[in-house]
Tab-separated table of C-alpha atoms and ligand atoms in Angstrom:
chain	number	residue	atom	x	y	z
A	3	MET	CA	6.900	25.552	21.824
A	4	LEU	CA	6.494	23.607	18.866
A	5	ASP	CA	2.791	23.859	17.690
A	6	PHE	CA	2.288	20.636	14.870
A	7	ALA	CA	-1.086	22.812	13.759
A	8	GLU	CA	0.650	26.095	13.429
A	9	HIS	CA	4.795	26.047	12.910
A	10	PRO	CA	6.393	24.690	9.954
A	11	HIS	CA	8.556	21.227	10.926
A	12	ARG	CA	10.084	18.191	9.678
A	13	ARG	CA	8.660	14.261	11.186
A	14	TYR	CA	10.596	11.601	11.147
A	15	ASN	CA	9.723	8.077	9.622
A	16	ILE	CA	10.883	5.710	12.358
A	17	LEU	CA	10.640	2.961	9.813
A	18	THR	CA	13.098	4.215	6.786
A	19	GLY	CA	15.119	7.083	8.384
A	20	GLU	CA	13.549	9.513	6.476
A	21	TRP	CA	11.719	12.789	7.201
A	22	VAL	CA	8.877	15.058	5.563
A	23	LEU	CA	8.489	18.835	6.081
A	24	VAL	CA	5.125	19.463	6.861
A	25	SER	CA	3.348	23.245	6.303
A	26	PRO	CA	0.253	23.325	8.067
A	27	HIS	CA	0.022	26.954	7.643
A	28	ARG	CA	0.359	26.796	4.134
A	29	ALA	CA	-3.390	24.385	3.984
A	30	LYS	CA	-5.457	28.136	5.098
A	31	ARG	CA	-4.325	29.486	1.613
A	32	PRO	CA	-6.731	30.607	-1.154
A	33	TRP	CA	-7.325	27.944	-3.544
A	34	GLN	CA	-7.736	29.661	-6.402
A	35	GLY	CA	-7.340	26.752	-9.397
A	36	LYS	CA	-9.804	24.417	-10.865
A	37	ILE	CA	-11.916	22.159	-8.504
A	38	GLU	CA	-13.821	19.497	-11.535
A	39	VAL	CA	-16.401	18.171	-9.867
A	40	ILE	CA	-16.587	14.037	-12.081
A	41	THR	CA	-19.409	11.901	-12.803
A	42	LEU	CA	-17.922	8.536	-13.223
A	43	ALA	CA	-19.856	6.574	-15.818
A	44	LYS	CA	-21.037	3.165	-14.143
A	45	GLN	CA	-18.924	0.168	-15.631
A	46	ALA	CA	-20.905	-3.189	-16.937
A	47	SER	CA	-20.128	-6.008	-14.655
A	48	TYR	CA	-18.792	-7.541	-17.828
A	49	ASP	CA	-16.736	-5.476	-20.741
A	50	PRO	CA	-15.854	-8.283	-23.812
A	51	ASN	CA	-12.936	-6.354	-24.358
A	52	CYS	CA	-11.280	-6.628	-20.689
A	53	TYR	CA	-8.656	-8.580	-20.588
A	54	LEU	CA	-9.525	-9.485	-17.069
A	55	CYS	CA	-13.390	-10.973	-17.183
A	56	PRO	CA	-13.742	-14.196	-17.251
A	57	GLY	CA	-13.781	-16.507	-20.109
A	58	ASN	CA	-12.160	-13.098	-22.554
A	59	THR	CA	-8.913	-13.966	-24.098
A	60	ARG	CA	-5.906	-12.062	-22.998
A	61	ALA	CA	-3.188	-9.828	-24.773
A	62	GLY	CA	-0.922	-12.350	-24.572
A	63	GLY	CA	-3.444	-14.989	-26.246
A	64	HIS	CA	-4.205	-17.265	-23.235
A	65	GLN	CA	-7.967	-17.282	-22.140
A	66	ASN	CA	-9.394	-16.704	-18.506
A	67	PRO	CA	-10.835	-19.381	-16.525
A	68	ASP	CA	-15.128	-18.765	-16.092
A	69	TYR	CA	-13.795	-17.826	-12.600
A	70	GLN	CA	-16.307	-17.103	-10.299
A	71	HIS	CA	-14.390	-15.190	-6.838
A	72	THR	CA	-10.147	-13.850	-7.545
A	73	PHE	CA	-7.850	-15.501	-10.494
A	74	VAL	CA	-4.496	-15.160	-10.517
A	75	PHE	CA	-2.065	-15.143	-13.459
A	76	THR	CA	1.480	-14.941	-14.622
A	77	ASN	CA	1.755	-11.268	-15.841
A	78	ASP	CA	2.024	-11.897	-19.820
A	79	PHE	CA	4.558	-8.317	-19.998
A	80	ALA	CA	6.173	-9.548	-16.498
A	81	ALA	CA	9.114	-7.378	-16.002
A	82	LEU	CA	10.562	-10.271	-14.051
A	83	LYS	CA	11.337	-13.129	-15.510
A	84	PRO	CA	11.905	-16.756	-13.583
A	85	ASP	CA	15.189	-17.399	-15.887
A	86	GLY	CA	18.249	-15.960	-17.335
A	87	SER	CA	20.982	-14.212	-15.101
A	88	SER	CA	21.782	-13.580	-12.339
A	89	ASP	CA	25.413	-12.536	-13.035
A	90	LEU	CA	27.215	-9.035	-12.026
A	91	PHE	CA	28.198	-6.692	-14.064
A	92	GLU	CA	31.821	-4.161	-12.984
A	93	ASN	CA	34.026	-2.071	-15.341
A	94	GLY	CA	35.115	0.376	-13.943
A	95	LEU	CA	32.574	2.860	-11.840
A	96	LEU	CA	29.656	0.663	-13.349
A	97	LYS	CA	27.330	-1.639	-11.541
A	98	ALA	CA	24.849	-4.031	-12.388
A	99	GLN	CA	23.856	-7.577	-12.275
A	100	GLY	CA	20.951	-9.916	-13.464
A	101	GLU	CA	17.850	-10.000	-11.792
A	102	ARG	CA	15.073	-13.118	-11.446
A	103	GLY	CA	11.793	-12.738	-10.129
A	104	ILE	CA	7.694	-13.450	-11.216
A	105	CYS	CA	4.925	-11.035	-11.865
A	106	ARG	CA	1.968	-12.160	-11.466
A	107	VAL	CA	-1.574	-10.507	-12.021
A	108	VAL	CA	-4.527	-10.793	-9.020
A	109	CYS	CA	-7.969	-10.418	-9.881
A	110	PHE	CA	-9.945	-9.430	-6.929
A	111	SER	CA	-13.403	-10.388	-8.775
A	112	PRO	CA	-14.575	-11.553	-11.957
A	113	ASP	CA	-17.044	-8.066	-11.544
A	114	HIS	CA	-15.610	-5.733	-13.820
A	115	SER	CA	-18.001	-2.814	-12.239
A	116	LEU	CA	-16.720	-3.501	-8.408
A	117	THR	CA	-13.709	-2.159	-6.387
A	118	LEU	CA	-12.083	-2.789	-3.214
A	119	PRO	CA	-14.855	-0.819	-1.143
A	120	ASP	CA	-17.707	-2.153	-3.445
A	121	MET	CA	-17.123	-6.250	-3.010
A	122	GLU	CA	-18.430	-8.268	0.296
A	123	ILE	CA	-16.417	-8.850	3.284
A	124	ASP	CA	-16.411	-12.360	2.260
A	125	ALA	CA	-14.873	-11.996	-0.978
A	126	ILE	CA	-12.052	-9.715	-0.136
A	127	GLU	CA	-11.336	-12.005	2.019
A	128	LYS	CA	-10.805	-14.516	-0.843
A	129	VAL	CA	-8.302	-11.567	-2.028
A	130	VAL	CA	-6.892	-11.917	1.102
A	131	ASP	CA	-6.349	-15.833	0.841
A	132	LEU	CA	-5.318	-15.582	-2.462
A	133	TRP	CA	-2.326	-12.836	-1.444
A	134	GLN	CA	-1.597	-15.545	1.519
A	135	GLN	CA	-0.895	-18.358	-0.377
A	136	GLU	CA	0.424	-16.526	-3.129
A	137	TYR	CA	3.379	-15.298	0.093
A	138	LEU	CA	3.772	-18.705	0.664
A	139	THR	CA	3.953	-20.222	-2.628
A	140	LEU	CA	6.518	-17.820	-4.388
A	141	GLY	CA	8.398	-16.796	-0.937
A	142	ALA	CA	9.520	-21.107	-0.923
A	143	LEU	CA	11.193	-20.219	-3.915
A	144	ASP	CA	14.757	-20.993	-3.867
A	145	PHE	CA	15.406	-17.510	-5.588
A	146	ILE	CA	12.198	-15.615	-4.153
A	147	ASN	CA	14.057	-13.518	-1.202
A	148	HIS	CA	11.290	-11.177	-1.837
A	149	VAL	CA	7.858	-10.457	-2.477
A	150	GLN	CA	5.470	-7.417	-3.157
A	151	ILE	CA	1.685	-7.774	-2.783
A	152	PHE	CA	0.611	-4.097	-4.607
A	153	GLU	CA	-3.104	-2.123	-6.072
A	154	ASN	CA	-2.165	0.462	-8.190
A	155	LYS	CA	-5.462	1.638	-8.520
A	156	GLY	CA	-7.301	4.730	-10.890
A	157	GLU	CA	-5.879	5.782	-14.340
A	158	MET	CA	-4.034	8.547	-12.425
A	159	MET	CA	-1.772	5.761	-10.678
A	160	GLY	CA	-1.196	4.405	-14.673
A	161	CYS	CA	-3.416	1.531	-13.439
A	162	SER	CA	-4.484	0.020	-16.658
A	163	ASN	CA	-7.627	-1.284	-16.388
A	164	PRO	CA	-10.671	-0.517	-14.038
A	165	HIS	CA	-11.168	-4.437	-13.585
A	166	PRO	CA	-10.527	-5.025	-9.933
A	167	HIS	CA	-6.890	-6.307	-9.790
A	168	GLY	CA	-3.341	-6.291	-8.273
A	169	GLN	CA	-0.249	-7.205	-8.854
A	170	ILE	CA	2.512	-9.053	-7.080
A	171	TRP	CA	6.292	-8.972	-8.144
A	172	ALA	CA	8.477	-11.386	-6.196
A	173	GLN	CA	11.704	-11.355	-6.551
A	174	THR	CA	15.461	-12.567	-6.003
A	175	SER	CA	16.979	-8.936	-4.367
A	176	ILE	CA	15.364	-7.365	-1.588
A	177	PRO	CA	14.073	-3.962	-2.755
A	178	GLN	CA	15.872	-0.416	-1.502
A	179	GLU	CA	12.025	0.268	1.028
A	180	VAL	CA	12.179	-2.962	2.271
A	181	THR	CA	16.000	-2.835	3.311
A	182	ARG	CA	15.435	0.237	4.453
A	183	LYS	CA	12.674	-0.573	6.948
A	184	SER	CA	14.379	-4.156	7.672
A	185	LYS	CA	17.401	-2.109	9.255
A	186	ARG	CA	15.360	-0.091	11.442
A	187	GLN	CA	13.371	-2.335	12.958
A	188	LEU	CA	16.070	-4.842	13.377
A	189	GLN	CA	17.600	-2.048	15.445
A	190	TYR	CA	15.157	-1.251	17.260
A	191	TRP	CA	14.368	-5.355	17.515
A	192	GLN	CA	18.015	-5.832	18.732
A	193	ALA	CA	17.998	-2.950	21.281
A	194	THR	CA	14.667	-3.815	22.832
A	195	ASN	CA	13.417	-7.038	22.011
A	196	ARG	CA	9.976	-5.272	20.752
A	197	SER	CA	8.833	-5.011	17.965
A	198	LEU	CA	9.199	-1.206	16.742
A	199	LEU	CA	5.857	-1.150	15.181
A	200	GLN	CA	4.278	-2.762	17.921
A	201	ASP	CA	5.483	0.417	20.890
A	202	TYR	CA	4.448	2.885	17.725
A	203	LEU	CA	1.132	1.636	17.746
A	204	LYS	CA	0.513	1.648	21.449
A	205	GLN	CA	1.387	4.999	21.626
A	206	GLU	CA	-0.999	5.553	18.649
A	207	LEU	CA	-3.486	4.268	20.255
A	208	ASN	CA	-2.704	6.501	23.857
A	209	GLU	CA	-2.987	9.358	21.431
A	210	ALA	CA	-5.709	8.662	19.739
A	211	ILE	CA	-5.674	11.583	17.101
A	212	ARG	CA	-4.075	10.062	14.234
A	213	LEU	CA	-6.534	6.725	14.631
A	214	ILE	CA	-8.869	6.511	11.589
A	215	CYS	CA	-10.853	2.780	12.310
A	216	GLN	CA	-10.570	-0.309	14.139
A	217	ASN	CA	-11.424	-3.462	14.639
A	218	GLU	CA	-10.311	-7.115	16.845
A	219	HIS	CA	-7.152	-7.338	15.126
A	220	PHE	CA	-6.269	-4.004	12.903
A	221	VAL	CA	-5.534	-0.355	13.147
A	222	ALA	CA	-5.578	1.666	10.304
A	223	LEU	CA	-3.711	4.981	11.334
A	224	VAL	CA	-2.285	8.209	9.016
A	225	PRO	CA	1.085	7.555	10.288
A	226	PHE	CA	2.912	10.599	11.914
A	227	TRP	CA	5.043	11.146	9.051
A	228	ALA	CA	2.993	10.527	5.966
A	229	VAL	CA	3.836	12.563	3.342
A	230	TRP	CA	1.193	11.940	1.089
A	231	PRO	CA	-2.267	14.003	2.309
A	232	TYR	CA	-4.520	10.789	2.813
A	233	GLU	CA	-1.957	7.970	3.514
A	234	THR	CA	-2.735	5.445	5.658
A	235	MET	CA	-1.283	2.404	7.319
A	236	ILE	CA	-3.011	-1.072	8.371
A	237	ILE	CA	-1.064	-2.597	11.062
A	238	PRO	CA	-1.999	-5.776	13.444
A	239	LYS	CA	-2.360	-5.232	16.665
A	240	ARG	CA	-0.641	-8.768	16.959
A	241	HIS	CA	2.991	-8.970	16.357
A	242	LEU	CA	2.125	-11.002	12.611
A	243	GLN	CA	5.648	-10.618	10.387
A	244	HIS	CA	3.733	-11.606	6.997
A	245	ILE	CA	0.607	-12.485	6.109
A	246	GLY	CA	1.487	-16.335	6.189
A	247	GLN	CA	0.685	-16.244	9.619
A	248	MET	CA	-2.492	-14.964	9.667
A	249	LYS	CA	-5.237	-17.019	11.292
A	250	ASN	CA	-9.193	-17.296	9.354
A	251	ILE	CA	-9.951	-14.341	11.993
A	252	GLU	CA	-7.262	-12.026	11.457
A	253	LYS	CA	-8.298	-12.500	7.347
A	254	GLN	CA	-11.579	-11.769	8.218
A	255	ALA	CA	-10.558	-9.016	10.051
A	256	PHE	CA	-8.120	-7.144	7.359
A	257	ALA	CA	-10.852	-7.797	4.858
A	258	ALA	CA	-13.615	-6.050	6.582
A	259	ILE	CA	-10.833	-3.249	7.941
A	260	LEU	CA	-9.813	-2.676	3.860
A	261	LYS	CA	-13.585	-2.679	3.016
A	262	ASP	CA	-13.636	0.277	6.344
A	263	LEU	CA	-10.841	1.910	4.826
A	264	THR	CA	-11.235	1.836	0.818
A	265	GLN	CA	-15.011	3.379	1.539
A	266	ARG	CA	-13.605	6.100	3.531
A	267	PHE	CA	-11.301	7.106	0.997
A	268	ASP	CA	-14.059	7.571	-1.849
A	269	ARG	CA	-15.995	9.392	0.407
A	270	VAL	CA	-13.613	12.108	0.752
A	271	PHE	CA	-13.753	13.693	-2.713
A	272	ASP	CA	-17.209	12.157	-3.609
A	273	THR	CA	-15.271	9.950	-6.387
A	274	SER	CA	-13.404	6.164	-6.385
A	275	PHE	CA	-10.350	7.064	-4.962
A	276	PRO	CA	-7.247	6.005	-6.589
A	277	TYR	CA	-4.139	5.254	-4.505
A	278	SER	CA	-0.964	2.590	-5.048
A	279	ALA	CA	-1.245	0.204	-1.711
A	280	GLY	CA	0.820	-2.434	-0.887
A	281	ILE	CA	1.771	-4.866	2.133
A	282	HIS	CA	5.736	-4.803	3.519
A	283	GLN	CA	6.961	-7.637	5.473
A	284	SER	CA	9.293	-10.122	6.223
A	285	PRO	CA	11.453	-11.389	3.064
A	286	THR	CA	11.042	-15.335	2.519
A	287	ASP	CA	14.883	-15.008	2.175
A	288	GLY	CA	15.611	-17.652	5.232
A	289	GLU	CA	16.100	-16.009	7.855
A	290	ALA	CA	13.659	-15.491	11.018
A	291	HIS	CA	13.323	-11.663	10.559
A	292	PRO	CA	11.789	-11.353	14.449
A	293	GLU	CA	12.117	-7.818	13.488
A	294	TRP	CA	9.502	-7.279	10.453
A	295	HIS	CA	5.873	-5.855	11.666
A	296	LEU	CA	3.748	-6.550	8.659
A	297	HIS	CA	1.615	-3.575	7.704
A	298	MET	CA	-0.403	-2.188	4.431
A	299	THR	CA	0.626	1.186	3.337
A	300	PHE	CA	-1.816	3.235	1.018
A	301	TYR	CA	-0.542	6.124	-0.846
A	302	PRO	CA	-3.454	8.194	-2.309
A	303	PRO	CA	-2.663	11.213	-4.574
A	304	LEU	CA	-5.999	13.260	-3.928
A	305	LEU	CA	-4.982	16.834	-2.379
A	306	ARG	CA	-8.319	19.433	-2.863
A	307	SER	CA	-10.997	17.442	-5.056
A	308	ALA	CA	-11.325	14.178	-7.208
A	309	THR	CA	-8.971	16.171	-9.992
A	310	VAL	CA	-6.630	18.034	-7.916
A	311	LYS	CA	-3.525	15.072	-7.070
A	312	LYS	CA	-0.528	16.210	-5.452
A	313	PHE	CA	1.814	16.481	-7.462
A	314	MET	CA	5.820	15.074	-6.540
A	315	VAL	CA	7.920	17.982	-7.940
A	316	GLY	CA	9.941	21.137	-7.543
A	317	TYR	CA	11.391	21.848	-3.682
A	318	GLU	CA	10.530	17.545	-3.794
A	319	MET	CA	12.462	15.969	-6.193
A	320	LEU	CA	15.099	18.180	-5.020
A	321	ALA	CA	15.291	17.881	-1.615
A	322	ASP	CA	13.016	16.548	0.763
A	323	PRO	CA	8.754	14.980	0.743
A	324	GLN	CA	6.324	18.024	1.803
A	325	ARG	CA	2.712	17.974	3.247
A	326	ASP	CA	0.710	21.023	3.849
A	327	ILE	CA	-2.652	19.074	5.521
A	328	THR	CA	-0.803	17.686	8.645
A	329	PRO	CA	-1.463	14.132	9.376
A	330	GLU	CA	-4.095	14.715	12.349
A	331	MET	CA	-6.284	16.591	10.071
A	332	ALA	CA	-6.345	14.143	7.148
A	333	ALA	CA	-7.080	11.538	10.256
A	334	GLU	CA	-9.530	13.760	11.661
A	335	LYS	CA	-11.726	13.786	7.919
A	336	LEU	CA	-11.306	10.267	7.691
A	337	ARG	CA	-12.271	9.436	11.132
A	338	SER	CA	-15.683	11.558	10.313
A	339	LEU	CA	-16.052	9.615	6.908
A	340	GLY	CA	-17.601	6.236	8.500
B	945	H2U	P1	-1.726	-2.508	-14.073
B	945	H2U	O1	-3.109	-1.634	-14.241
B	945	H2U	O2	-1.563	-2.015	-12.381
B	945	H2U	O3	-1.161	-1.881	-15.008
B	945	H2U	O4	-2.117	-3.776	-14.008
B	945	H2U	C1	-2.015	-5.120	-15.044
B	945	H2U	C2	-1.064	-5.572	-15.413
B	945	H2U	O5	-1.469	-6.768	-16.156
B	945	H2U	C3	-0.154	-5.267	-16.455
B	945	H2U	O6	1.351	-5.950	-15.293
B	945	H2U	C4	-0.236	-6.906	-16.948
B	945	H2U	C5	-0.225	-6.040	-17.569
B	945	H2U	O7	1.256	-6.215	-17.597
B	945	H2U	N1	-1.246	-7.619	-18.532
B	945	H2U	C6	-1.205	-9.203	-18.781
B	945	H2U	O8	-1.034	-9.722	-18.289
B	945	H2U	N2	-2.550	-9.631	-19.526
B	945	H2U	C7	-2.674	-8.756	-20.451
B	945	H2U	O9	-3.221	-9.523	-21.814
B	945	H2U	C8	-2.929	-7.376	-21.012
B	945	H2U	C9	-2.861	-6.671	-19.395
């Protein structure tokens, strides 16, 4: 019989159709690498050299307003532009296509020293409000078929500035990860007339071994197929296709679980926990997408300490992702840090 805590095994991701190799016995091996303790210098609430602080001038020459809560602007170095060609290029075996889009930068707070877990729930709710508005406004544009809301947190994740902020990339084509998730949710919806994630959530709530925390409207859990050591998903209990459908009470609850989860992350290694996180939800291509069930995924790279991160190298670059500590162990740890 397969013992998840002992036997190497593969787990299937029901959303993407991909597999992850789990090697639980390896979590017991001795660690002889370095474990550094890092003490973080407390940031000032205002940094005159920060391009995101209120009133400061950005690298592109624009001046930020004296904002009190959140602030959103079009990225001065945007990866996608609204004008330009959408033309298809095909030449023998070579294929390319022009891509149009809009990139936005979202400042979560005027206070340079904060991160999401430090912010009051009311202040996080204003971030959720802004995400909702941006999804609806950008998604309504006829050349925008997908809106990706995300945050890169921490230098380790390539974040360019400690000021609390995230990004939004909205574009014409639907990204590949979202297409993979659309496909499997649609197959399930067509076969059962139910949301794949709603049924998954029901099973996780029953088993209760990968749950981290929950409130009236949301659950945070380590998915069965998690790749990153402390990978986590926040799933709404109601079948929401996108953030535009969130009611005020749900936005409050979303803000509350965001705070709860990210505070737990910070306690794992007593550090400001780096991650890439983002919301996956229905594309804005004009289709109904009843199959889609919104979720927010966190991919934190830390493995053993505030400085030892997991690298996706070797076998993982060439074959399949692999993990040592099981999702159940990670969930137990995060549960205990409430
Ligand atoms: P990251 O920290 O995740 O890199 O996001 C910050 C974004 O802010 C980055 O995409 C933009 C960068 O292009 N930016 C501006 O739009 N204006 C500036 O003055 C500096 C940075």
